[in-house]
């Protein structure tokens, strides 16, 4: 649980940010692109909380990117319409329109998440080296 807690906390905070964006930002850059960047971080934290954070962080990010791309292409195919989904909540959750810009946003979110993993690893290694030296 100790390794999962930071991911759970960050997940809850990021979901809160996503909800705020959905409720307050209408038809602007933050709504269209920022939310898609952040959703990749939300998914990453959710998966790490479930898996316990003990796996290849880069692989998790790449798998999530593949998942996001798959969802976007399912939207292009028209999944919600073809299966007669009428619930506004489900249509929003699944999505109903394809946009190449979303793919770029998912890629940017994944790149930022991977950069964060890399920087965190550097900081952690540096801290371990310093503590081993007795500093």
PDB file of C-alpha atoms in Angstrom, residues 70-98:
ATOM      1  CA  UNK A  70      -7.041   2.486 -30.000  1.00  0.00           C
ATOM      2  CA  UNK A  71      -9.884   4.363 -28.292  1.00  0.00           C
ATOM      3  CA  UNK A  72      -9.442   7.270 -30.693  1.00  0.00           C
ATOM      4  CA  UNK A  73      -9.610   4.960 -33.713  1.00  0.00           C
ATOM      5  CA  UNK A  74     -12.711   3.269 -32.251  1.00  0.00           C
ATOM      6  CA  UNK A  75     -14.229   6.748 -32.201  1.00  0.00           C
ATOM      7  CA  UNK A  76     -13.312   7.206 -35.864  1.00  0.00           C
ATOM      8  CA  UNK A  77     -15.040   3.910 -36.622  1.00  0.00           C
ATOM      9  CA  UNK A  78     -18.209   5.268 -34.965  1.00  0.00           C
ATOM     10  CA  UNK A  79     -18.545   2.727 -32.154  1.00  0.00           C
ATOM     11  CA  UNK A  80     -21.120   4.690 -30.134  1.00  0.00           C
ATOM     12  CA  UNK A  81     -23.383   5.196 -33.139  1.00  0.00           C
ATOM     13  CA  UNK A  82     -22.993   1.672 -34.517  1.00  0.00           C
ATOM     14  CA  UNK A  83     -23.954   0.154 -31.178  1.00  0.00           C
ATOM     15  CA  UNK A  84     -26.791   2.608 -30.550  1.00  0.00           C
ATOM     16  CA  UNK A  85     -25.366   4.101 -27.356  1.00  0.00           C
ATOM     17  CA  UNK A  86     -27.640   6.984 -26.403  1.00  0.00           C
ATOM     18  CA  UNK A  87     -26.572   7.767 -22.835  1.00  0.00           C
ATOM     19  CA  UNK A  88     -24.873  11.188 -22.843  1.00  0.00           C
ATOM     20  CA  UNK A  89     -22.495  10.003 -20.111  1.00  0.00           C
ATOM     21  CA  UNK A  90     -21.431   6.889 -22.032  1.00  0.00           C
ATOM     22  CA  UNK A  91     -21.137   8.816 -25.298  1.00  0.00           C
ATOM     23  CA  UNK A  92     -18.855  11.319 -23.547  1.00  0.00           C
ATOM     24  CA  UNK A  93     -16.838   8.558 -21.903  1.00  0.00           C
ATOM     25  CA  UNK A  94     -16.387   6.582 -25.127  1.00  0.00           C
ATOM     26  CA  UNK A  95     -16.173   9.613 -27.362  1.00  0.00           C
ATOM     27  CA  UNK A  96     -17.913  10.174 -30.630  1.00  0.00           C
ATOM     28  CA  UNK A  97     -15.468  12.075 -32.809  1.00  0.00           C
ATOM     29  CA  UNK A  98     -11.991  11.393 -34.120  1.00  0.00           C
TER      30      UNK A  98
END
